[in-house]
CSV table of C-alpha atoms in Angstrom, one decimal:
chain,number,residue,atom,x,y,z
E,1,MET,CA,4.6,29.2,-27.6
E,2,GLN,CA,1.7,30.2,-25.4
E,3,PRO,CA,2.5,30.7,-21.7
E,4,GLU,CA,1.4,27.8,-19.4
E,5,ALA,CA,-2.0,28.4,-17.9
E,6,PRO,CA,-2.0,29.1,-14.2
E,7,ARG,CA,-2.9,26.2,-11.9
E,8,SER,CA,-6.2,26.4,-10.0
E,9,MET,CA,-6.3,26.0,-6.3
E,10,LEU,CA,-7.7,22.5,-6.7
E,11,THR,CA,-4.8,21.5,-8.9
E,12,LYS,CA,-2.3,23.0,-6.5
E,13,ALA,CA,-3.9,21.0,-3.6
E,14,SER,CA,-3.7,17.9,-5.8
E,15,ASP,CA,0.0,18.6,-6.5
E,16,ILE,CA,0.6,18.8,-2.7
E,17,LEU,CA,-1.0,15.4,-2.2
E,18,ALA,CA,0.9,14.0,-5.1
E,19,ALA,CA,4.2,15.1,-3.5
E,20,PHE,CA,3.8,12.1,-1.0
E,21,SER,CA,4.7,8.6,-2.1
E,22,VAL,CA,5.8,5.2,-0.7
E,23,GLU,CA,9.4,6.5,-0.8
E,24,HIS,CA,8.5,9.9,0.7
E,25,PRO,CA,5.5,9.3,3.1
E,26,VAL,CA,6.6,12.1,5.5
E,27,LEU,CA,7.7,15.5,4.3
E,28,THR,CA,8.6,18.9,5.6
E,29,GLN,CA,6.8,21.9,4.3
E,30,ALA,CA,9.9,22.9,2.4
E,31,ASP,CA,9.9,19.4,0.8
E,32,ILE,CA,6.3,19.9,-0.4
E,33,THR,CA,7.1,23.3,-1.8
E,34,ARG,CA,9.9,21.9,-3.8
E,35,ARG,CA,8.2,18.7,-5.0
E,36,ALA,CA,4.9,20.4,-5.8
E,37,ASN,CA,6.8,23.4,-7.5
E,38,LEU,CA,4.7,26.0,-5.6
E,39,PRO,CA,5.6,29.3,-4.0
E,40,HIS,CA,6.3,29.1,-0.2
E,41,SER,CA,3.3,31.3,0.6
E,42,THR,CA,0.9,29.2,-1.4
E,43,THR,CA,2.2,26.0,0.2
E,44,ARG,CA,1.9,27.5,3.7
E,45,ARG,CA,-1.7,28.6,3.1
E,46,LEU,CA,-2.9,25.4,1.5
E,47,VAL,CA,-1.1,23.1,4.0
E,48,ALA,CA,-2.8,25.0,6.8
E,49,GLU,CA,-6.2,24.5,5.3
E,50,MET,CA,-5.5,20.8,4.5
E,51,LEU,CA,-4.5,20.3,8.1
E,52,GLU,CA,-7.7,21.9,9.3
E,53,HIS,CA,-9.8,19.5,7.1
E,54,GLY,CA,-7.8,16.4,8.0
E,55,MET,CA,-6.3,15.9,4.6
E,56,LEU,CA,-2.9,16.3,6.1
E,57,GLU,CA,-1.6,15.5,9.6
E,58,ARG,CA,1.5,16.5,11.5
E,59,THR,CA,3.9,13.9,13.0
E,60,GLN,CA,5.3,14.3,16.5
E,61,ASN,CA,8.4,16.1,15.1
E,62,GLY,CA,6.3,18.5,13.1
E,63,ARG,CA,6.6,17.0,9.7
E,64,LEU,CA,3.6,16.3,7.4
E,65,MET,CA,1.9,13.2,6.3
E,66,LEU,CA,-1.4,12.3,4.5
E,67,GLY,CA,-4.3,12.5,6.8
E,68,LEU,CA,-6.8,10.0,8.0
E,69,ARG,CA,-9.7,11.8,6.2
E,70,LEU,CA,-8.2,10.9,2.8
E,71,TRP,CA,-8.1,7.3,3.8
E,72,GLU,CA,-11.7,7.5,5.0
E,73,LEU,CA,-12.9,9.1,1.7
E,74,GLY,CA,-10.9,6.6,-0.3
E,75,SER,CA,-12.6,3.7,1.5
E,76,LEU,CA,-16.0,5.0,0.2
E,77,SER,CA,-15.0,4.5,-3.4
E,78,GLN,CA,-17.5,2.4,-5.3
E,79,ARG,CA,-14.6,0.2,-6.4
E,80,VAL,CA,-13.7,-0.6,-2.8
E,81,LEU,CA,-16.9,-0.4,-0.7
E,82,PRO,CA,-18.5,-3.7,-1.8
E,83,LEU,CA,-15.1,-5.4,-1.5
E,84,ARG,CA,-14.6,-4.1,2.1
E,85,ASP,CA,-18.1,-5.1,3.1
E,86,THR,CA,-17.6,-8.6,1.8
E,87,ALA,CA,-14.1,-9.0,3.3
E,88,ILE,CA,-14.5,-7.6,6.8
E,89,PRO,CA,-16.3,-10.6,8.4
E,90,PHE,CA,-13.5,-13.0,7.1
E,91,MET,CA,-10.8,-10.5,8.1
E,92,THR,CA,-12.3,-10.3,11.6
E,93,VAL,CA,-12.1,-14.1,12.0
E,94,LEU,CA,-8.5,-14.1,10.8
E,95,ASN,CA,-7.6,-11.2,13.1
E,96,GLN,CA,-9.1,-12.9,16.1
E,97,ALA,CA,-7.3,-16.2,15.3
E,98,LEU,CA,-3.9,-14.7,14.8
E,99,GLY,CA,-3.9,-11.5,16.9
E,100,GLN,CA,-1.9,-9.7,14.1
E,101,HIS,CA,-2.5,-7.0,11.5
E,102,VAL,CA,-4.9,-8.2,8.8
E,103,ARG,CA,-5.0,-5.9,5.7
E,104,LEU,CA,-7.0,-5.6,2.5
E,105,ALA,CA,-5.2,-3.8,-0.4
E,106,VAL,CA,-5.9,-2.8,-3.9
E,107,ARG,CA,-3.5,-1.7,-6.6
E,108,GLU,CA,-3.1,2.0,-7.5
E,109,GLY,CA,-0.3,2.5,-10.0
E,110,ASN,CA,2.9,1.2,-8.6
E,111,GLU,CA,1.6,0.9,-5.0
E,112,ALA,CA,-0.8,-1.2,-3.0
E,113,VAL,CA,-3.2,0.9,-1.1
E,114,ILE,CA,-4.5,-0.4,2.2
E,115,VAL,CA,-8.3,0.1,2.1
E,116,GLU,CA,-9.2,-1.8,5.3
E,117,ARG,CA,-7.1,-3.0,8.2
E,118,LEU,CA,-7.7,-4.8,11.5
E,119,SER,CA,-5.1,-4.9,14.3
E,120,ALA,CA,-4.6,-6.1,17.8
E,121,THR,CA,-3.0,-4.9,21.0
E,122,ASN,CA,0.0,-7.2,20.7
E,123,ALA,CA,0.4,-6.9,16.9
E,124,VAL,CA,3.9,-6.2,15.6
E,125,GLY,CA,4.8,-2.5,15.3
E,126,LEU,CA,4.8,-1.1,11.8
E,127,ALA,CA,6.8,1.9,10.5
E,128,LEU,CA,4.6,4.9,9.8
E,129,ASP,CA,5.1,4.7,6.1
E,130,LEU,CA,3.8,1.2,5.9
E,131,ARG,CA,0.3,1.9,7.3
E,132,ASN,CA,-1.5,3.2,4.3
E,133,ARG,CA,0.5,2.3,1.2
E,134,VAL,CA,3.2,-0.3,0.4
E,135,SER,CA,5.3,-1.0,-2.6
E,136,LEU,CA,4.4,-3.6,-5.2
E,137,HIS,CA,7.8,-5.2,-5.3
E,138,ALA,CA,8.7,-5.5,-1.6
E,139,SER,CA,5.5,-6.4,0.3
E,140,ALA,CA,3.4,-9.5,0.2
E,141,ALA,CA,0.3,-7.5,-0.4
E,142,GLY,CA,1.9,-5.8,-3.4
E,143,LYS,CA,3.7,-8.8,-4.8
E,144,VAL,CA,0.4,-10.7,-5.0
E,145,LEU,CA,-1.2,-7.9,-6.9
E,146,LEU,CA,1.8,-7.7,-9.3
E,147,ALA,CA,2.2,-11.4,-9.7
E,148,PHE,CA,-1.4,-11.8,-11.0
E,149,ALA,CA,-1.3,-8.8,-13.2
E,150,LYS,CA,-1.1,-9.0,-17.0
E,151,ASP,CA,2.3,-9.9,-18.5
E,152,ALA,CA,2.6,-6.5,-20.1
E,153,GLU,CA,2.0,-4.7,-16.8
E,154,ILE,CA,4.6,-6.8,-15.1
E,155,ALA,CA,7.1,-6.1,-17.9
E,156,ASP,CA,6.5,-2.4,-17.6
E,157,PHE,CA,6.9,-2.5,-13.8
E,158,LEU,CA,10.2,-4.4,-14.0
E,159,ALA,CA,11.6,-1.9,-16.5
E,160,GLN,CA,11.5,0.8,-13.7
E,161,PRO,CA,14.0,1.2,-10.9
E,162,LEU,CA,13.2,-0.9,-7.9
E,163,PRO,CA,13.9,1.0,-4.6
E,164,GLU,CA,15.7,-0.8,-1.8
E,165,PHE,CA,14.0,-0.5,1.6
E,166,THR,CA,16.2,-3.0,3.5
E,167,PRO,CA,19.1,-5.3,2.6
E,168,GLU,CA,16.5,-8.0,1.9
E,169,THR,CA,14.6,-6.1,-0.7
E,170,ILE,CA,14.7,-7.7,-4.2
E,171,THR,CA,15.8,-5.0,-6.6
E,172,HIS,CA,17.1,-7.1,-9.5
E,173,PRO,CA,14.3,-7.4,-12.2
E,174,GLU,CA,15.0,-11.0,-13.2
E,175,ARG,CA,15.2,-12.2,-9.6
E,176,LEU,CA,11.9,-10.4,-8.9
E,177,ARG,CA,10.3,-12.0,-12.0
E,178,ARG,CA,11.3,-15.5,-10.8
E,179,ASN,CA,9.8,-14.6,-7.4
E,180,LEU,CA,6.5,-13.5,-9.0
E,181,ASP,CA,6.5,-16.8,-11.0
E,182,ASP,CA,6.7,-18.7,-7.7
E,183,ILE,CA,3.9,-16.7,-6.2
E,184,ARG,CA,1.6,-17.4,-9.1
E,185,ARG,CA,2.4,-21.1,-9.0
E,186,GLN,CA,1.9,-21.5,-5.2
E,187,GLY,CA,-1.0,-19.0,-4.9
E,188,TYR,CA,0.4,-16.8,-2.2
E,189,ALA,CA,3.3,-14.6,-1.3
E,190,LEU,CA,5.6,-14.9,1.8
E,191,VAL,CA,7.9,-11.9,2.3
E,192,ARG,CA,10.5,-11.6,5.0
E,193,GLU,CA,12.0,-8.2,6.0
E,194,GLU,CA,11.9,-6.7,2.5
E,195,THR,CA,10.0,-3.5,3.6
E,196,GLN,CA,10.9,-3.4,7.3
E,197,LEU,CA,13.4,-5.4,9.3
E,198,GLY,CA,11.8,-7.6,11.9
E,199,ILE,CA,8.5,-8.2,10.1
E,200,ALA,CA,7.2,-10.8,7.7
E,201,SER,CA,3.9,-10.9,5.8
E,202,VAL,CA,1.8,-13.4,3.9
E,203,ALA,CA,-0.7,-12.4,1.2
E,204,ALA,CA,-3.1,-14.2,-1.1
E,205,PRO,CA,-5.2,-12.9,-4.1
E,206,ILE,CA,-8.9,-12.0,-4.0
E,207,ARG,CA,-10.5,-12.8,-7.3
E,208,THR,CA,-13.8,-12.3,-9.1
E,209,GLN,CA,-15.7,-15.2,-10.6
E,210,ARG,CA,-13.9,-14.3,-13.9
E,211,ARG,CA,-10.5,-14.9,-12.1
E,212,GLN,CA,-9.6,-11.3,-12.2
E,213,THR,CA,-7.4,-10.3,-9.2
E,214,VAL,CA,-9.0,-7.3,-7.6
E,215,ALA,CA,-7.3,-7.1,-4.2
E,216,SER,CA,-5.0,-8.9,-1.8
E,217,LEU,CA,-5.5,-10.1,1.7
E,218,SER,CA,-2.4,-10.1,3.9
E,219,VAL,CA,-1.3,-10.6,7.5
E,220,VAL,CA,1.8,-8.9,8.9
E,221,VAL,CA,3.6,-10.7,11.7
E,222,PRO,CA,7.0,-10.7,13.5
E,223,ASN,CA,9.7,-12.3,11.4
E,224,ASP,CA,10.2,-15.0,14.0
E,225,PHE,CA,6.5,-16.0,14.0
E,226,SER,CA,6.6,-19.7,14.8
E,227,ASP,CA,3.7,-21.2,12.9
E,228,THR,CA,4.1,-20.1,9.2
E,229,GLU,CA,2.1,-23.1,8.0
E,230,LYS,CA,-0.9,-22.0,10.0
E,231,LEU,CA,-0.4,-18.4,8.8
E,232,VAL,CA,-0.3,-19.3,5.1
E,233,HIS,CA,-3.3,-21.7,5.5
E,234,GLY,CA,-5.4,-19.0,7.2
E,235,VAL,CA,-4.7,-16.3,4.7
E,236,VAL,CA,-5.2,-18.5,1.6
E,237,ALA,CA,-8.5,-19.9,3.0
E,238,ALA,CA,-9.8,-16.5,4.0
E,239,ALA,CA,-8.9,-15.0,0.6
E,240,LYS,CA,-10.7,-17.9,-1.2
E,241,SER,CA,-13.7,-17.4,1.0
E,242,ILE,CA,-13.9,-13.6,0.2
E,243,SER,CA,-13.4,-14.4,-3.5
E,244,GLY,CA,-16.3,-16.9,-3.4
E,245,ALA,CA,-18.6,-14.4,-1.7
E,246,LEU,CA,-18.0,-11.6,-4.2
C-alpha cells in the first residue's frame, strides 16, 4: 500500500474550515487541531493567518468561529447573487413591517446557509451559532428546504441521527416526516423553540418558474409574538413575490 500523499496548505486550511459545523460553531484551537487531524504547530500557524484575513474570528472568550469574510465571499456565489438581488427589496419591506430578523437561506448539505439577513434594533436576540447556518430539521428555514426536496433526499436525511438542540426539537424520524408533510401541504413552516428556547420562526419556499425550491425566506421572532397570522401571511406573500420575480 502506498503512503498517503501529504496534504497541501490549501487542503489543510479547508480541513480547518470543515471542522466547524452547526453542532460545533465555536471551537478552541485544540478542538480544531483534533477535528482537522493536524499538528499543533500547523494549526497555530494557519489559524493566525486565517484570523488576519478574516476567515476566522475570535469570540470574547478567545475561542474561534468562522469569519465574516467567508460569508461575504459566499454571498458572491453565482448561485446566490441573483437570488439576493431579487429578494432584498421584498425582505426590506417585510423587515420594516415586522421589525424582526428576516433571512434568506439556501441548502448546503444538511444545513441551511443564511446568505442574506436584515435585522432591527429591537429584534429578538439569537445565539451565535444560529446567525450563519441552521439545521434542516429544527429551523423553519431548514424545514422548508427539506420538505420541498426530493423524496429520496428526505429519506436519506431521515436515516441520519437528528441532533437535539432543545427539549422541543423533533428527533424522531417518523414524527419529522409527518411534520414535513404538513409543511408541504400548508406551504410554510412554523417552528417554536426547536433551535433556541424563547424564539419562533416562520419560513416559506422560494421557487423558480419550474417549481424548484431554491431558497427559503424566514422571519425569526420571540416565541410569544402576538400576531402569528400576520407573520405567516407576510412571509408567504413575500416568498411568492420573490418567486414571481425570479
